[in-house]
Backbone as numpy.savetxt, mean C-alpha at the origin, in Angstrom:
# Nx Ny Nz CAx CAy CAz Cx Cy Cz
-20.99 -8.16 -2.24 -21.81 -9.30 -2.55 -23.27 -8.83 -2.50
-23.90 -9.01 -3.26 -23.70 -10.02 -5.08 -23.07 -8.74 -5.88
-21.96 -9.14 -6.72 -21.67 -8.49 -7.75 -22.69 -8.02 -8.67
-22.53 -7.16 -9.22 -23.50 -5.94 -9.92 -23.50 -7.26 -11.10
-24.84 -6.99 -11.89 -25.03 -8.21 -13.02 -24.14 -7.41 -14.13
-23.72 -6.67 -14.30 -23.10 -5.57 -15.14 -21.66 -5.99 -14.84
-20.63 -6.29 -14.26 -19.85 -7.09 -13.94 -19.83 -8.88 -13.56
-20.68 -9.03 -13.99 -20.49 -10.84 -13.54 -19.79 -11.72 -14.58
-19.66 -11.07 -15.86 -19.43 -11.89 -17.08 -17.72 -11.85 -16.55
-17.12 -10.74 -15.71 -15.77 -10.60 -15.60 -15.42 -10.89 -14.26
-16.06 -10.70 -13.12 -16.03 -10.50 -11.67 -16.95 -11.76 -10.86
-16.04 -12.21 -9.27 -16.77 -13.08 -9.00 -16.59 -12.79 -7.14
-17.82 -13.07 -6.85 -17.63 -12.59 -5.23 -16.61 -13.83 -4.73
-15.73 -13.19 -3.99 -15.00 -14.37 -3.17 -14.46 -14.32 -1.71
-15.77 -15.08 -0.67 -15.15 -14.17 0.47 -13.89 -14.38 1.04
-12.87 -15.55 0.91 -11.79 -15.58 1.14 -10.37 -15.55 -0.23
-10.32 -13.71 0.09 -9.67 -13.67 -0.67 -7.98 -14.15 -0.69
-7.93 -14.20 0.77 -6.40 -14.74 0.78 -6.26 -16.15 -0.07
-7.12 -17.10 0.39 -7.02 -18.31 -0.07 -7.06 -18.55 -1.81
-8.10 -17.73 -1.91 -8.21 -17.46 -3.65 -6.58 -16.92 -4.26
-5.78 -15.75 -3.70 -4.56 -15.24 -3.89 -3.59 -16.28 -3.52
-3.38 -17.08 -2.99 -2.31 -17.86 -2.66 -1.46 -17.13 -1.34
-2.03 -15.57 -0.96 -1.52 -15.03 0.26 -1.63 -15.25 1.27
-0.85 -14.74 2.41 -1.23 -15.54 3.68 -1.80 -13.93 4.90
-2.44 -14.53 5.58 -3.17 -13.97 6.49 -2.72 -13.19 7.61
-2.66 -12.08 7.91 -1.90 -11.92 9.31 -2.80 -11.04 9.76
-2.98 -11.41 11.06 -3.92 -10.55 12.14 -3.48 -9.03 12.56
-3.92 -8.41 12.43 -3.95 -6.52 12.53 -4.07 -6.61 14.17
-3.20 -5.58 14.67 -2.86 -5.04 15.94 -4.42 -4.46 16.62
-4.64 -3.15 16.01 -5.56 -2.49 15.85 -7.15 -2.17 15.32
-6.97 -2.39 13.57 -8.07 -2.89 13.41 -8.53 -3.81 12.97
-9.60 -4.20 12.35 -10.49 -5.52 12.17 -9.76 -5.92 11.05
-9.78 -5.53 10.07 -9.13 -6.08 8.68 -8.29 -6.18 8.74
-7.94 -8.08 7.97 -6.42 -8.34 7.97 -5.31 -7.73 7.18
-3.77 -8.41 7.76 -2.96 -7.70 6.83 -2.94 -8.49 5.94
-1.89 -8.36 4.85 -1.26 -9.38 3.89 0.10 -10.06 4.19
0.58 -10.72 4.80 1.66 -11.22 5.51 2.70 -10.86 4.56
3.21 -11.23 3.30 3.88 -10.76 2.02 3.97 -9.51 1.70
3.49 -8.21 2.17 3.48 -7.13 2.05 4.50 -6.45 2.84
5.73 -5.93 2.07 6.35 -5.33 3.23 6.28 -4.12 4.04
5.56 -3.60 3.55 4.92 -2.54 4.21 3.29 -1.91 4.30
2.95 -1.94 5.53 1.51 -2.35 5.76 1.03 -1.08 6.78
-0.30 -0.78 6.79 -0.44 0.66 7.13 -1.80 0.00 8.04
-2.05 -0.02 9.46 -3.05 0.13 10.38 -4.01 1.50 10.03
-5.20 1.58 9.43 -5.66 3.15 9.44 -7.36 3.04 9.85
-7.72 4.20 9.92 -8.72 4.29 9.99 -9.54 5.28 9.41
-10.34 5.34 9.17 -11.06 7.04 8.12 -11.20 7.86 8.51
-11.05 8.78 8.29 -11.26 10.25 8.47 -12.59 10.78 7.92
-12.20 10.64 6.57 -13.17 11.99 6.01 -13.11 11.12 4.37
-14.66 10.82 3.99 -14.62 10.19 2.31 -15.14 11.45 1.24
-14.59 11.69 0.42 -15.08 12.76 -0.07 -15.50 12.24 -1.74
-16.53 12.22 -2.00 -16.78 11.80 -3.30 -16.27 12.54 -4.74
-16.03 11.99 -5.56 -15.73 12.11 -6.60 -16.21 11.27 -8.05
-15.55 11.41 -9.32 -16.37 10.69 -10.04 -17.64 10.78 -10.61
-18.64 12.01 -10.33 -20.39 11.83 -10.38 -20.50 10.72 -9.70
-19.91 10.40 -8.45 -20.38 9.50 -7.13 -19.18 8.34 -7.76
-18.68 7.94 -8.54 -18.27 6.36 -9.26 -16.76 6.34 -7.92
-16.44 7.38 -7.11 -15.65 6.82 -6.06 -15.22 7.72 -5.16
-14.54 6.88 -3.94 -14.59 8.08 -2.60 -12.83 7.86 -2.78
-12.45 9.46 -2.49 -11.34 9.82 -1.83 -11.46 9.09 -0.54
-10.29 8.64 0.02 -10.56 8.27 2.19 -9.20 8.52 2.45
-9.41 9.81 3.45 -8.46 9.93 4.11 -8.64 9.51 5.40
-7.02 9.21 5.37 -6.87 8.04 7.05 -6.44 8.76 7.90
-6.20 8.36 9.17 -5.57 8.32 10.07 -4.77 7.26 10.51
-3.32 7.15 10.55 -2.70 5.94 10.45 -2.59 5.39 11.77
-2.77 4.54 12.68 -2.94 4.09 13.58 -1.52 3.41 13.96
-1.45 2.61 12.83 0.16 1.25 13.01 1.27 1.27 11.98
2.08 0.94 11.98 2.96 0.47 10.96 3.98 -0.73 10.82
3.35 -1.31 9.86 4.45 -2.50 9.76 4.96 -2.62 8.90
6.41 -2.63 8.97 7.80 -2.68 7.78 8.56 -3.64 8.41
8.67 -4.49 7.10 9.53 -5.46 7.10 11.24 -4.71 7.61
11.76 -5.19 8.45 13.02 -4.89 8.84 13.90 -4.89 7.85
13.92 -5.66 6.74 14.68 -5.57 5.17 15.01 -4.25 4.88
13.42 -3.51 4.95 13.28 -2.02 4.47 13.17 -0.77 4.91
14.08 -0.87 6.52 14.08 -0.18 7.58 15.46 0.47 7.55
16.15 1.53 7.11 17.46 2.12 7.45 17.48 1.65 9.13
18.81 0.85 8.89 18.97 0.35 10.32 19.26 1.44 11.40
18.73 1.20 12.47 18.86 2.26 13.86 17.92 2.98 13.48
16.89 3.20 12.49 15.94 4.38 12.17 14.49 3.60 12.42
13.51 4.55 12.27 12.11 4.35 12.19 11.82 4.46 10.67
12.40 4.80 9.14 12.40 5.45 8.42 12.59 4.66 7.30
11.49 4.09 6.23 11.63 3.01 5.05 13.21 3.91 4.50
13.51 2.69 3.84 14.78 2.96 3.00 13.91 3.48 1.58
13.77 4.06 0.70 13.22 4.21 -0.43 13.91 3.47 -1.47
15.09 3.30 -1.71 16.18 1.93 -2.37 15.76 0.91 -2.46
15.35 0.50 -0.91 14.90 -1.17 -0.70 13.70 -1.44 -0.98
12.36 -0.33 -0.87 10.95 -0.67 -0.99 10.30 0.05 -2.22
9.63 -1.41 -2.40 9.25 -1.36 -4.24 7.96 -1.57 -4.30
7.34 -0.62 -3.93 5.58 -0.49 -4.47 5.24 -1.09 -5.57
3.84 -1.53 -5.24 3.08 -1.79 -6.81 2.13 -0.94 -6.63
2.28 -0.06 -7.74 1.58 1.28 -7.82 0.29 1.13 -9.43
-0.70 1.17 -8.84 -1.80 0.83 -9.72 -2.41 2.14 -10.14
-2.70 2.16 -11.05 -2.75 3.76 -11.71 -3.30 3.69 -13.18
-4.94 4.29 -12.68 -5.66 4.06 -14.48 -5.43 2.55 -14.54
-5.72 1.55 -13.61 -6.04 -0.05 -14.45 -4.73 -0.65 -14.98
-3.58 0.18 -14.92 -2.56 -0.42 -15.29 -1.83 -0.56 -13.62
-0.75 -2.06 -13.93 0.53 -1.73 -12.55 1.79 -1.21 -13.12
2.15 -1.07 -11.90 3.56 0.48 -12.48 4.60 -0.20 -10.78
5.81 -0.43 -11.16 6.79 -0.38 -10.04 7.65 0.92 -10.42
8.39 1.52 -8.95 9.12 2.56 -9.34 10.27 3.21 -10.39
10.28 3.77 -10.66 11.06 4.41 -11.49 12.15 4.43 -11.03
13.42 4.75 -11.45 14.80 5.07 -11.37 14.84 6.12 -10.07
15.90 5.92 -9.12 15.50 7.47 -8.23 15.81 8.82 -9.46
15.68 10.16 -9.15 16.09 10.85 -10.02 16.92 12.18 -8.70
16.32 12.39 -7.84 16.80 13.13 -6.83 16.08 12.95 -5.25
16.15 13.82 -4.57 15.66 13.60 -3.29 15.79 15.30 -2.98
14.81 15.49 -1.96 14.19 16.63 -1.33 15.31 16.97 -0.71
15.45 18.58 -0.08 16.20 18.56 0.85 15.92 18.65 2.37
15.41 18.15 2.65 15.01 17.64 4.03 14.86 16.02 4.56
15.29 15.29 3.40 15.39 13.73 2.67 15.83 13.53 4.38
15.97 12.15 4.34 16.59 12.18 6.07 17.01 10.47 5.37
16.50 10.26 4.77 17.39 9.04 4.11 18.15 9.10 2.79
18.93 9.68 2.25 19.61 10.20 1.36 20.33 8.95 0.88
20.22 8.60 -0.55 21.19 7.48 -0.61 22.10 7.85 -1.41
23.29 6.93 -0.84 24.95 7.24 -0.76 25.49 7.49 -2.80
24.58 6.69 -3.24 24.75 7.20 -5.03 24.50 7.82 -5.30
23.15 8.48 -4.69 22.74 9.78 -4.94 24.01 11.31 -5.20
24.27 10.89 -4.00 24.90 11.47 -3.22 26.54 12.07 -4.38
27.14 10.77 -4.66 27.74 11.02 -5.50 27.59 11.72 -6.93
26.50 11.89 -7.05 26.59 12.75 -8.43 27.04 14.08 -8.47
């Protein structure tokens, strides 16, 4: 705030963005910024190191992850360890959104291996 006059014809400051999204609010363990309650998987972090890029137009930030919250849906049960099956990113990339692709294989050190896989 204030949006650049170079963006205003498209962009609008809004300080409550949950309310503007229809999302709901959930208070962070750790740090100041909230979560997204609807998110099933949610990352506590903090910065490390911003390294510019772009001719300045944006920073790399690497974190340090502090917390983690996963919806139990997307938890291989008895594990600490997302299911990759069950959890479906929205992966934003170049201005477009993108959800995952088909699996195609898994590493061998995978520690969640799924059972179709498996069968091929």
């Amino acid at each position: 705030n204030p949006v650049p006059e170079s963006k205003q014809a498209v962009y609008r400051y809004e300080p409550d963005k949950c309310a503007a999204s229809g999302l709901t609010p959930a208070d962070s363990h750790i740090v100041k910024p909230q979560r997204v309650a609807e998110c099933a998987l949610q990352l506590e972090a903090r910065a490390r190191a911003l390294t510019p890029g772009g001719a300045g137009l944006f920073f790399s930030v690497e974190c340090d992850v502090l917390r983690v919250h996963a919806d139990e849906r997307i938890v291989v049960p008895g594990t600490h360890h997302i299911d990759p099956a069950l959890w479906s990113p929205l992966i934003y990339n170049f201005r477009h959104y993108h959800g995952l692709a088909p699996e195609v294989g898994y590493g061998f050190r995978s520690e969640t291996v799924n059972a179709t896989t498996c069968a091929a």
